[in-house]
Short mmCIF file of C-alpha atoms in Angstrom, two decimals:
data_model
loop_
_atom_site.label_atom_id
_atom_site.label_comp_id
_atom_site.label_asym_id
_atom_site.label_seq_id
_atom_site.Cartn_x
_atom_site.Cartn_y
_atom_site.Cartn_z
CA MET A 272 45.18 10.71 -26.16
CA ILE A 273 43.47 7.95 -28.02
CA GLU A 274 42.74 9.06 -31.57
CA THR A 275 39.15 7.49 -31.90
CA GLY A 276 37.74 6.69 -35.47
CA TYR A 277 35.69 3.99 -37.36
CA VAL A 278 38.98 2.04 -37.30
CA GLN A 279 39.31 2.00 -33.55
CA VAL A 280 35.42 1.23 -33.10
CA LEU A 281 35.94 -1.98 -35.76
CA THR A 282 38.71 -3.03 -33.65
CA ALA A 283 36.89 -2.71 -30.58
CA PHE A 284 34.15 -5.15 -32.29
CA PHE A 285 36.63 -7.83 -31.44
CA LEU A 286 35.55 -7.41 -27.82
CA VAL A 287 31.81 -8.29 -29.01
CA VAL A 288 33.14 -11.48 -30.65
CA ILE A 289 34.83 -12.53 -27.51
CA ALA A 290 31.61 -12.09 -25.64
CA PHE A 291 29.69 -13.84 -28.51
CA VAL A 292 31.99 -16.82 -28.70
CA LEU A 293 32.12 -17.42 -24.86
CA SER A 294 28.25 -17.42 -24.77
CA ARG A 295 28.22 -19.85 -27.48
CA ILE A 296 30.77 -22.16 -25.94
CA LYS A 297 29.02 -22.17 -22.64
CA SER A 298 25.51 -22.48 -24.22
CA ILE A 299 24.25 -19.20 -22.75
CA PRO A 300 21.31 -18.24 -24.91
CA VAL A 301 22.45 -14.51 -25.43
CA GLU A 302 23.93 -14.83 -29.05
CA LYS A 303 21.06 -13.20 -30.78
CA GLU A 304 20.82 -10.35 -28.10
CA ILE A 305 24.64 -9.67 -28.55
CA ALA A 306 24.45 -9.62 -32.29
CA TYR A 307 21.27 -7.50 -32.34
CA GLY A 308 22.39 -5.40 -29.51
CA SER A 309 26.10 -4.42 -30.50
CA ILE A 310 24.76 -3.51 -34.06
CA ARG A 311 21.83 -1.56 -32.58
CA THR A 312 24.22 0.41 -30.26
CA PHE A 313 26.50 1.19 -33.19
CA ILE A 314 23.71 2.59 -35.41
CA GLN A 315 21.79 4.23 -32.56
CA LEU A 316 24.84 6.14 -31.21
CA ILE A 317 25.99 7.12 -34.85
CA ALA A 318 22.56 8.38 -35.56
CA VAL A 319 22.46 10.47 -32.14
CA GLY A 320 25.99 11.51 -32.91
CA TYR A 321 24.92 13.05 -36.42
CA ALA A 322 21.97 14.53 -34.71
CA LEU A 323 23.77 16.19 -32.00
CA GLU A 324 26.13 17.54 -34.27
CA PHE A 325 23.51 19.29 -36.26
CA ILE A 326 21.56 20.40 -33.29
CA PHE A 327 24.70 21.99 -31.74
CA LYS A 328 25.60 23.64 -34.87
CA SER A 329 22.08 24.98 -35.61
CA GLU A 330 21.88 26.53 -32.06
CA SER A 331 18.16 26.33 -32.41
CA LEU A 332 16.33 26.58 -29.11
CA TYR A 333 13.43 24.71 -30.74
CA LEU A 334 15.51 21.81 -31.70
CA VAL A 335 16.92 21.80 -28.08
CA LEU A 336 13.40 21.83 -26.58
CA LEU A 337 12.36 19.31 -29.09
CA SER A 338 15.07 16.82 -28.09
CA VAL A 339 14.25 17.02 -24.26
CA PHE A 340 10.56 16.54 -25.12
CA ILE A 341 11.33 13.38 -26.85
CA MET A 342 13.58 12.08 -24.12
CA LEU A 343 10.78 12.96 -21.68
CA LEU A 344 8.41 11.15 -23.80
CA VAL A 345 10.47 7.80 -24.36
CA ALA A 346 11.61 7.97 -20.79
CA ALA A 347 7.96 8.21 -19.48
CA TYR A 348 6.87 5.38 -21.88
CA THR A 349 9.76 3.02 -20.48
CA ALA A 350 9.11 3.88 -16.78
CA GLY A 351 5.17 3.66 -17.30
CA GLN A 352 5.91 0.07 -18.46
CA ARG A 353 6.84 -0.83 -15.01
CA ALA A 354 3.36 0.74 -13.49
CA ARG A 355 1.94 -2.95 -12.95
CA HIS A 356 -0.04 -2.24 -10.07
CA PHE A 357 -2.01 0.82 -11.19
CA LYS A 358 -3.19 2.76 -14.23
CA GLY A 359 -1.76 5.79 -15.77
CA GLY A 360 1.99 4.91 -15.51
CA PHE A 361 2.77 7.03 -18.56
CA ALA A 362 1.21 10.16 -17.46
CA ILE A 363 2.55 9.85 -14.00
CA SER A 364 5.96 9.33 -15.28
CA PHE A 365 5.73 12.13 -17.74
CA ILE A 366 4.79 14.53 -15.00
CA SER A 367 7.25 13.52 -12.39
CA LEU A 368 10.02 13.25 -14.94
CA SER A 369 9.32 16.59 -16.18
CA ILE A 370 9.16 18.30 -12.79
CA GLY A 371 12.17 16.66 -11.53
CA SER A 372 14.39 17.49 -14.75
CA LEU A 373 12.92 20.93 -15.51
CA ILE A 374 13.30 22.33 -12.00
CA THR A 375 17.04 20.77 -11.65
CA LEU A 376 17.83 22.09 -15.17
CA GLY A 377 16.17 25.49 -14.54
CA LEU A 378 18.19 25.99 -11.38
CA MET A 379 21.49 25.16 -13.12
CA LEU A 380 20.81 27.57 -15.71
CA VAL A 381 19.45 30.29 -13.53
CA LEU A 382 22.32 29.83 -11.02
CA LYS A 383 24.74 29.83 -13.97
CA ILE A 384 26.25 26.62 -13.34
CA ILE A 385 25.72 25.82 -17.02
CA SER A 386 25.23 28.21 -19.92
CA PRO A 387 22.16 27.81 -21.90
CA GLU A 388 23.88 25.92 -25.01
CA ALA A 389 22.74 22.77 -26.71
CA ARG A 390 26.16 21.03 -25.74
CA TYR A 391 25.41 21.49 -22.17
CA ILE A 392 21.53 21.02 -22.06
CA ILE A 393 20.99 18.14 -24.14
CA PRO A 394 23.48 15.70 -22.63
CA LEU A 395 22.84 16.77 -18.84
CA THR A 396 19.23 16.54 -19.58
CA GLY A 397 19.63 13.03 -20.99
CA MET A 398 21.65 11.89 -18.02
CA ILE A 399 19.01 13.55 -15.69
CA ILE A 400 15.97 11.98 -17.38
CA SER A 401 17.58 8.54 -17.79
CA ASN A 402 18.69 8.25 -14.17
CA SER A 403 15.30 9.61 -13.00
CA MET A 404 13.58 7.20 -15.11
CA ASN A 405 15.15 4.38 -13.41
CA ALA A 406 14.38 5.97 -10.16
CA ILE A 407 10.71 6.14 -10.64
CA SER A 408 10.40 2.88 -11.96
CA ILE A 409 11.91 1.46 -8.86
CA THR A 410 9.47 3.70 -6.84
CA PHE A 411 6.49 2.35 -8.92
CA ASP A 412 7.31 -1.09 -8.47
CA ARG A 413 7.95 -1.01 -4.75
CA ILE A 414 4.92 1.17 -3.90
CA GLY A 415 2.45 -1.11 -5.68
CA SER A 416 3.98 -4.41 -4.48
CA ASP A 417 4.59 -3.33 -0.81
CA LEU A 418 0.88 -2.03 -0.53
CA LYS A 419 -0.45 -5.19 -2.03
CA ASN A 420 1.52 -7.50 0.09
CA ASN A 421 0.65 -5.67 3.34
CA ARG A 422 -2.85 -5.20 2.93
CA LEU A 423 -3.58 -6.18 6.47
CA GLU A 424 -1.12 -3.40 7.73
CA VAL A 425 -2.84 -0.77 5.84
CA GLU A 426 -6.37 -1.67 6.63
CA THR A 427 -5.53 -2.17 10.22
CA ALA A 428 -4.29 1.28 10.29
CA LEU A 429 -7.46 2.74 8.42
CA SER A 430 -9.76 0.61 10.73
CA LEU A 431 -8.06 2.53 13.60
CA GLY A 432 -9.13 5.84 12.23
CA LYS A 433 -5.97 6.68 10.43
CA SER A 434 -6.01 8.65 7.33
CA TRP A 435 -4.88 6.88 4.18
CA ARG A 436 -1.75 9.26 4.17
CA GLU A 437 -0.96 7.84 7.72
CA ALA A 438 -1.64 4.31 6.86
CA SER A 439 0.67 4.39 3.80
CA GLN A 440 3.26 6.75 5.03
CA ARG A 441 5.91 4.11 5.54
CA PHE A 442 5.41 2.25 2.21
CA TYR A 443 5.51 5.82 0.47
CA ARG A 444 8.80 6.69 2.10
CA ASP A 445 10.23 3.07 1.61
CA ALA A 446 9.39 3.42 -2.15
CA VAL A 447 11.01 6.87 -2.57
CA ARG A 448 14.01 5.78 -0.70
CA ALA A 449 14.18 2.67 -2.81
CA GLY A 450 14.19 5.01 -5.96
CA MET A 451 16.86 7.24 -4.57
CA ILE A 452 19.12 4.36 -3.50
CA SER A 453 21.14 4.27 -6.81
CA ILE A 454 22.26 7.76 -6.60
CA LEU A 455 22.73 7.60 -2.73
CA ASN A 456 25.08 4.45 -3.36
CA PHE A 457 26.82 6.41 -6.37
CA MET A 458 27.64 9.15 -4.06
CA LYS A 459 29.02 6.91 -1.43
CA THR A 460 31.52 5.33 -3.66
CA ALA A 461 32.02 7.71 -6.47
CA GLY A 462 35.66 7.58 -7.39
CA ILE A 463 36.32 4.79 -4.92
CA VAL A 464 34.74 1.72 -6.46
CA ALA A 465 34.49 2.96 -9.99
CA LEU A 466 35.24 6.15 -12.07
CA PRO A 467 31.91 7.70 -12.94
CA GLY A 468 31.00 7.50 -16.83
CA ALA A 469 30.75 11.14 -17.52
CA MET A 470 34.21 11.80 -15.88
CA THR A 471 35.72 8.85 -17.43
CA GLY A 472 34.54 10.17 -21.04
CA MET A 473 35.84 13.52 -20.29
CA ILE A 474 39.42 12.19 -19.14
CA LEU A 475 39.36 10.04 -22.26
CA ALA A 476 38.49 13.01 -24.52
CA GLY A 477 41.64 14.84 -22.97
CA VAL A 478 40.09 17.03 -20.19
CA SER A 479 42.26 17.37 -17.24
CA PRO A 480 41.18 15.00 -14.37
CA LEU A 481 40.69 17.77 -11.92
CA LYS A 482 38.31 19.67 -14.24
CA ALA A 483 36.51 16.44 -14.93
CA VAL A 484 36.34 15.85 -11.24
CA LEU A 485 34.63 19.26 -10.74
CA ILE A 486 31.96 18.67 -13.63
CA GLN A 487 31.35 15.25 -11.92
CA VAL A 488 30.66 16.69 -8.75
CA ILE A 489 28.07 18.98 -10.23
CA VAL A 490 26.53 15.84 -12.16
CA ALA A 491 26.25 13.97 -9.07
CA TYR A 492 24.59 17.02 -7.34
CA MET A 493 22.36 17.45 -10.21
CA LEU A 494 21.21 13.77 -10.37
CA LEU A 495 20.69 13.87 -6.64
CA SER A 496 18.22 16.71 -7.06
CA SER A 497 16.41 15.30 -10.17
CA LEU A 498 15.98 11.91 -8.65
CA THR A 499 14.74 13.15 -5.39
CA ILE A 500 12.08 15.41 -6.78
CA SER A 501 11.12 12.92 -9.56
CA SER A 502 10.52 10.05 -7.00
CA ILE A 503 8.77 12.14 -4.49
CA VAL A 504 6.24 13.59 -7.32
CA ALA A 505 6.03 9.99 -8.41
CA GLY A 506 5.39 8.41 -5.17
CA GLU A 507 2.78 11.15 -4.18
CA ILE A 508 0.74 10.88 -7.20
CA VAL A 509 0.85 7.01 -7.39
CA ILE A 510 0.19 6.40 -3.70
CA ARG A 511 -2.99 8.25 -3.76
CA LYS A 512 -4.15 5.89 -6.67
CA PHE A 513 -4.40 3.12 -4.02
CA PHE A 514 -6.95 5.10 -2.01
CA ASN A 515 -10.42 6.56 -2.58
CA ASP A 516 -11.99 9.64 -1.03
CA ALA A 517 -13.63 7.51 1.49
CA GLU A 518 -10.10 6.81 2.83
CA GLN A 519 -10.42 3.02 1.43
CA PHE A 520 -7.80 0.97 0.18
CA THR A 521 -8.59 0.13 -3.32
CA GLY A 522 -5.50 -1.69 -4.34
CA MET B 207 -19.63 4.55 32.37
CA SER B 208 -22.63 5.61 30.37
CA SER B 209 -26.12 4.05 30.81
CA CYS B 210 -26.79 1.03 28.30
CA GLN B 211 -30.06 1.83 26.73
CA ASP B 212 -31.65 -0.75 24.33
CA SER B 213 -31.84 1.94 21.61
CA VAL B 214 -31.36 1.53 17.83
CA ILE B 215 -27.59 2.15 17.15
CA LEU B 216 -27.14 0.58 13.82
CA GLU B 217 -29.34 -0.29 10.83
CA ALA B 218 -28.84 -1.81 7.52
CA ARG B 219 -31.54 -0.91 4.87
CA ASN B 220 -31.52 -3.38 1.80
CA VAL B 221 -27.61 -3.48 1.67
CA SER B 222 -25.81 -5.18 -1.08
CA ARG B 223 -22.07 -5.07 -1.94
CA GLN B 224 -21.26 -5.74 -5.60
CA ILE B 225 -17.76 -6.73 -6.65
CA VAL B 226 -16.15 -7.62 -10.03
CA ALA B 227 -13.56 -10.43 -9.79
CA ASN B 228 -11.97 -12.14 -12.68
CA GLY B 229 -14.23 -10.30 -15.06
CA ASN B 230 -17.35 -11.65 -13.04
CA SER B 231 -19.77 -9.65 -11.04
CA LYS B 232 -20.94 -11.20 -7.66
CA LYS B 233 -22.85 -9.91 -4.65
CA THR B 234 -20.85 -10.75 -1.60
CA VAL B 235 -23.55 -8.99 0.55
CA ASP B 236 -27.15 -9.21 -1.09
CA SER B 237 -30.16 -7.13 0.30
CA PHE B 238 -29.26 -7.12 3.88
CA SER B 239 -31.64 -5.66 6.17
CA TYR B 240 -31.40 -5.58 10.04
CA THR B 241 -31.60 -3.27 13.00
CA PHE B 242 -28.96 -3.57 15.76
CA HIS B 243 -29.53 -2.35 19.20
CA LYS B 244 -27.11 -0.94 21.64
CA GLY B 245 -25.70 -3.18 24.18
CA ASP B 246 -26.49 -6.48 22.50
CA VAL B 247 -24.42 -8.97 21.19
CA TYR B 248 -24.84 -10.27 17.71
CA ASN B 249 -23.26 -13.42 16.16
CA ILE B 250 -23.27 -13.60 12.38
CA ILE B 251 -22.97 -17.25 11.45
CA GLY B 252 -22.95 -18.83 8.10
CA PRO B 253 -20.57 -21.07 5.75
CA SER B 254 -17.58 -19.80 4.15
CA GLY B 255 -18.15 -17.13 1.59
CA ALA B 256 -21.60 -16.33 2.91
CA GLY B 257 -20.39 -12.71 3.07
CA LYS B 258 -19.91 -12.26 6.89
CA THR B 259 -16.71 -10.59 6.62
CA SER B 260 -17.68 -8.53 3.83
CA PHE B 261 -20.77 -7.13 5.89
CA LEU B 262 -18.57 -6.09 8.74
CA ARG B 263 -16.16 -4.41 6.47
CA LEU B 264 -19.17 -2.46 5.19
CA LEU B 265 -19.96 -1.51 8.70
CA ASN B 266 -16.29 -0.20 9.34
CA ARG B 267 -16.50 1.60 6.00
CA LEU B 268 -13.44 -0.19 4.75
CA ASP B 269 -15.80 -0.93 1.76
CA ASP B 270 -19.18 0.86 0.83
CA PRO B 271 -22.36 -0.76 -0.11
CA SER B 272 -23.25 -0.81 -3.89
CA GLU B 273 -26.88 -0.43 -3.05
CA GLY B 274 -28.97 0.27 0.18
CA GLU B 275 -27.94 2.20 3.11
CA LEU B 276 -26.26 1.83 6.57
CA LEU B 277 -27.47 4.29 9.33
CA TYR B 278 -25.46 4.70 12.55
CA GLN B 279 -27.37 6.63 15.30
CA ASN B 280 -30.26 7.37 12.69
CA LYS B 281 -27.63 9.20 10.43
CA PRO B 282 -26.24 7.61 7.20
CA LEU B 283 -22.95 6.09 7.70
CA VAL B 284 -21.43 7.78 4.72
CA SER B 285 -22.27 11.19 6.27
CA TYR B 286 -19.64 10.78 8.94
CA GLN B 287 -15.89 11.30 8.45
CA PRO B 288 -14.39 7.87 7.70
CA THR B 289 -11.57 8.41 10.08
CA GLU B 290 -13.97 9.17 12.83
CA ILE B 291 -16.53 6.64 12.29
CA ARG B 292 -14.05 3.91 12.13
CA LYS B 293 -13.04 4.82 15.90
CA ASN B 294 -16.94 4.14 16.81
CA LEU B 295 -17.12 1.13 14.99
CA SER B 296 -13.82 -0.59 15.66
CA LEU B 297 -12.94 -3.58 13.61
CA ILE B 298 -10.91 -6.35 15.33
CA PHE B 299 -9.55 -8.69 12.33
CA GLN B 300 -9.26 -12.36 12.52
CA GLU B 301 -5.42 -12.05 12.40
CA PRO B 302 -4.67 -9.10 14.51
CA TYR B 303 -1.91 -6.94 13.08
CA LEU B 304 0.32 -5.40 15.50
CA PHE B 305 2.74 -2.73 14.16
CA PRO B 306 6.45 -3.43 14.66
CA GLY B 307 7.65 -2.33 18.16
CA THR B 308 6.23 -2.68 21.53
CA VAL B 309 2.80 -3.16 22.98
CA GLY B 310 2.90 0.35 24.30
CA SER B 311 4.03 2.05 21.00
CA ASN B 312 0.96 0.06 19.39
CA MET B 313 -1.28 1.67 21.95
CA GLU B 314 0.24 5.18 21.49
CA TYR B 315 -0.16 4.66 17.60
CA CYS B 316 -3.92 4.58 18.23
CA LYS B 317 -4.06 7.66 20.29
CA SER B 318 -0.94 9.60 20.45
CA ASP B 319 -1.63 11.42 23.47
CA CYS B 320 -2.52 8.43 25.85
CA THR B 321 -0.97 8.48 29.25
CA GLU B 322 0.95 5.38 30.70
CA ASP B 323 -1.90 5.16 33.16
CA GLU B 324 -4.36 4.75 30.11
CA ILE B 325 -2.25 2.20 28.59
CA GLU B 326 -1.93 0.01 31.83
CA PHE B 327 -5.66 0.44 32.54
CA HIS B 328 -6.61 -0.85 29.14
CA LEU B 329 -4.06 -3.56 29.09
CA GLU B 330 -5.50 -4.69 32.46
CA GLN B 331 -9.24 -4.45 31.04
CA VAL B 332 -8.03 -7.47 28.56
CA GLY B 333 -6.38 -9.43 31.34
CA LEU B 334 -2.51 -8.24 30.52
CA ASN B 335 -0.49 -6.76 33.33
CA SER B 336 1.15 -3.57 32.98
CA GLN B 337 4.58 -5.08 32.18
CA PHE B 338 3.02 -6.03 28.94
CA ALA B 339 3.52 -2.43 27.72
CA GLY B 340 7.17 -2.80 27.14
CA LYS B 341 7.22 -6.08 25.57
CA ASP B 342 8.13 -6.42 21.84
CA VAL B 343 4.92 -7.62 19.99
CA SER B 344 7.13 -10.41 18.28
CA GLU B 345 7.21 -12.15 21.76
CA LEU B 346 3.35 -12.35 22.10
CA SER B 347 1.37 -15.34 21.56
CA VAL B 348 -1.45 -15.19 18.95
CA GLY B 349 -4.06 -14.89 21.93
CA GLU B 350 -2.03 -12.15 23.66
CA LYS B 351 -1.88 -10.46 20.34
CA GLN B 352 -5.68 -10.59 19.97
CA ARG B 353 -5.81 -9.21 23.43
CA VAL B 354 -3.71 -6.25 22.76
CA ALA B 355 -5.74 -5.64 19.57
CA ILE B 356 -8.79 -5.39 21.65
CA ALA B 357 -7.01 -3.16 24.21
CA ARG B 358 -5.91 -1.08 21.42
CA SER B 359 -9.40 -0.63 19.96
CA LEU B 360 -10.92 0.31 23.50
CA LEU B 361 -8.39 3.30 23.73
CA LEU B 362 -10.66 4.60 20.85
CA LYS B 363 -13.57 4.36 22.98
CA PRO B 364 -15.74 2.58 20.41
CA GLU B 365 -19.31 2.34 20.74
CA ILE B 366 -19.49 -1.01 18.59
CA LEU B 367 -16.97 -3.87 18.43
CA LEU B 368 -16.95 -5.63 15.00
CA LEU B 369 -15.16 -8.83 15.51
CA ASP B 370 -14.25 -10.94 12.53
CA GLU B 371 -13.68 -14.55 13.85
CA PRO B 372 -11.45 -13.29 16.77
CA THR B 373 -10.67 -16.57 18.02
CA ALA B 374 -10.18 -18.62 14.85
CA ALA B 375 -6.49 -18.87 15.56
CA LEU B 376 -6.64 -19.79 19.02
CA ASP B 377 -7.08 -23.03 21.04
CA PRO B 378 -10.65 -23.76 22.46
CA THR B 379 -9.47 -22.65 26.02
CA SER B 380 -7.93 -19.22 24.75
CA SER B 381 -11.07 -18.92 22.67
CA GLN B 382 -13.22 -19.14 25.55
CA THR B 383 -11.22 -16.57 27.51
CA ILE B 384 -11.41 -14.14 24.75
CA GLU B 385 -15.41 -14.84 24.51
CA LEU B 386 -15.74 -14.15 28.28
CA LEU B 387 -13.35 -11.19 27.95
CA ILE B 388 -15.74 -9.57 25.20
CA LEU B 389 -18.66 -10.28 27.12
CA SER B 390 -17.30 -8.59 30.25
CA LEU B 391 -16.15 -5.52 28.21
CA MET B 392 -19.45 -5.03 26.78
CA LYS B 393 -20.89 -4.78 30.12
CA GLU B 394 -18.17 -2.58 31.37
CA PHE B 395 -18.08 -0.12 28.59
CA CYS B 396 -21.81 -0.61 27.29
CA LEU B 397 -20.59 -1.75 24.00
CA THR B 398 -22.50 -3.28 21.18
CA ALA B 399 -20.63 -6.37 19.76
CA ILE B 400 -21.17 -7.84 16.14
CA MET B 401 -19.32 -11.06 15.89
CA VAL B 402 -18.58 -13.03 12.87
CA THR B 403 -18.02 -16.72 13.53
CA HIS B 404 -18.29 -19.74 11.68
CA ASN B 405 -19.03 -21.84 14.72
CA PRO B 406 -22.54 -21.98 15.97
CA GLU B 407 -21.12 -23.38 19.37
CA GLN B 408 -19.40 -20.23 19.81
CA ALA B 409 -22.41 -18.35 19.07
CA LYS B 410 -24.40 -20.40 21.69
CA ARG B 411 -21.79 -19.34 24.33
CA MET B 412 -21.95 -15.69 23.43
CA GLY B 413 -25.81 -15.67 23.67
CA GLY B 414 -27.67 -12.49 22.40
CA LYS B 415 -29.05 -12.58 18.84
CA THR B 416 -27.55 -14.59 15.96
CA LEU B 417 -27.92 -13.79 12.16
CA LEU B 418 -27.57 -16.48 9.68
CA MET B 419 -26.06 -15.49 6.24
CA VAL B 420 -25.86 -17.65 3.12
CA SER B 421 -24.63 -16.44 -0.40
CA GLY B 422 -24.67 -12.78 0.86
CA ARG B 423 -28.14 -12.88 2.18
CA LEU B 424 -29.55 -12.65 5.63
CA ILE B 425 -31.64 -15.84 5.49
CA GLU B 426 -32.69 -16.09 9.37
CA ASN B 427 -32.13 -14.04 12.56
CA GLY B 428 -33.48 -14.36 16.06
CA ASP B 429 -32.45 -15.08 19.65
CA THR B 430 -29.48 -17.44 19.40
CA SER B 431 -30.73 -20.13 21.65
CA GLU B 432 -33.99 -20.34 19.49
CA LEU B 433 -32.34 -19.93 16.16
CA LEU B 434 -29.82 -22.81 16.90
CA THR B 435 -32.31 -25.00 18.23
CA ASN B 436 -35.12 -24.34 15.94
CA PRO B 437 -34.19 -22.90 12.61
CA LYS B 438 -36.96 -22.04 10.43
CA THR B 439 -35.66 -22.18 6.66
CA GLU B 440 -34.59 -25.28 5.18
CA GLN B 441 -31.17 -23.88 4.60
CA GLY B 442 -30.75 -22.87 8.19
CA GLN B 443 -31.89 -26.41 9.39
CA LYS B 444 -29.27 -27.91 7.00
CA TYR B 445 -26.30 -25.65 8.06
CA ILE B 446 -26.93 -25.81 11.89
CA ARG B 447 -27.64 -29.69 11.63
CA ARG B 448 -24.12 -29.91 9.74
CA GLU B 449 -22.36 -27.62 12.18
CA LEU B 450 -23.62 -28.62 15.41
CA LYS B 451 -22.87 -32.45 14.57
#
């Protein structure tokens, strides 16, 4: 087992130097980003490490809930930035991420898949929210661009007496599917193309591979559930924003 | 076939449509008033940007007026369910959009319970034989697509056909075939046709009444032959002279 400490981290910084030097030689304009990014990663993760240590030791439910709320806020803000084609991206992101993650997490607690401890809830919620955030960002982008680029198709359907839901059904389905594609691809190739991050982390931390695999399977199912719920909720809310009560396309 | 009476079917009362584009407010349709009668053909002519298509979109309720009122069979257009009224006032777009699949599946999309006989009947009405039902829409010419779009609309049993430059992408021969088709369908099904065209020659061939729009306003209307030969307004005279040259 690797003994990980600050010495190992500093040694690993050599890898950053390789990336920095290579990009400099090849005149790829990312030196600043590499420098800032690597330092920022270090500071952010160390800070998070101390925060988690504190929360885990305190065993305070309020601190756990606060952490989840902050994660939801930041993720909703980030996904909301992708809402180029409509207003209210932040609110829609917050609602869909909350519903997706809370239902999934709630079920995992109720079904006793995990125990209600900070050391389970916080990292798993982080995984759920970050993956769902990426999924709804894609759903947002896809719905907006597809509807706008296919105005004639949508309005033809409306002009033939179809409801807004019928006229936009194809775009809604495509957008939700696009949001889910990452988890669907992951499940197809898990363990074959790459070892998933959570599983790798556990193996590196000394957990037996068989146990790590079981946990990873739970993580995959958990992500599937939260991504599906979040993408569907986001798609449902967003698509309605492109139509008014008179079944007119306003996009 | 129902009897084709010369009753009022549609009325526009001081209708305007205001839009905001790039921060600027603009009236695409401005104080438009007119009464349409059942069974007649109406040509809406005028230069590009005159508001012809915008007006048709209001009739199909793809948009609503910002001011004024549209009445269909003496009732406000907005009092009808949009999904129902759009079947009565069927809009044929300039570039017909057919859904991926076969001609038959496009017809079924319009009316899920339509029978093969119904599909064949309506295809024949637009001059396409029954074998077209199985054809993939990607194999059709623009003219055939336009015919399928018309057949598809006929399935909905509309009272009014709203035609937005339906022959704009067609060669002169195909254009005249579509024009004759529209006129014969009007007689067959007792339809009212409101057709946007930028071509006064086409309006002349269609006959009926003609409405001239400029900058969103209806500046002149009357019998087509009378309006095209003897426009009353200076704007009308300039436009007709230029277009018929």
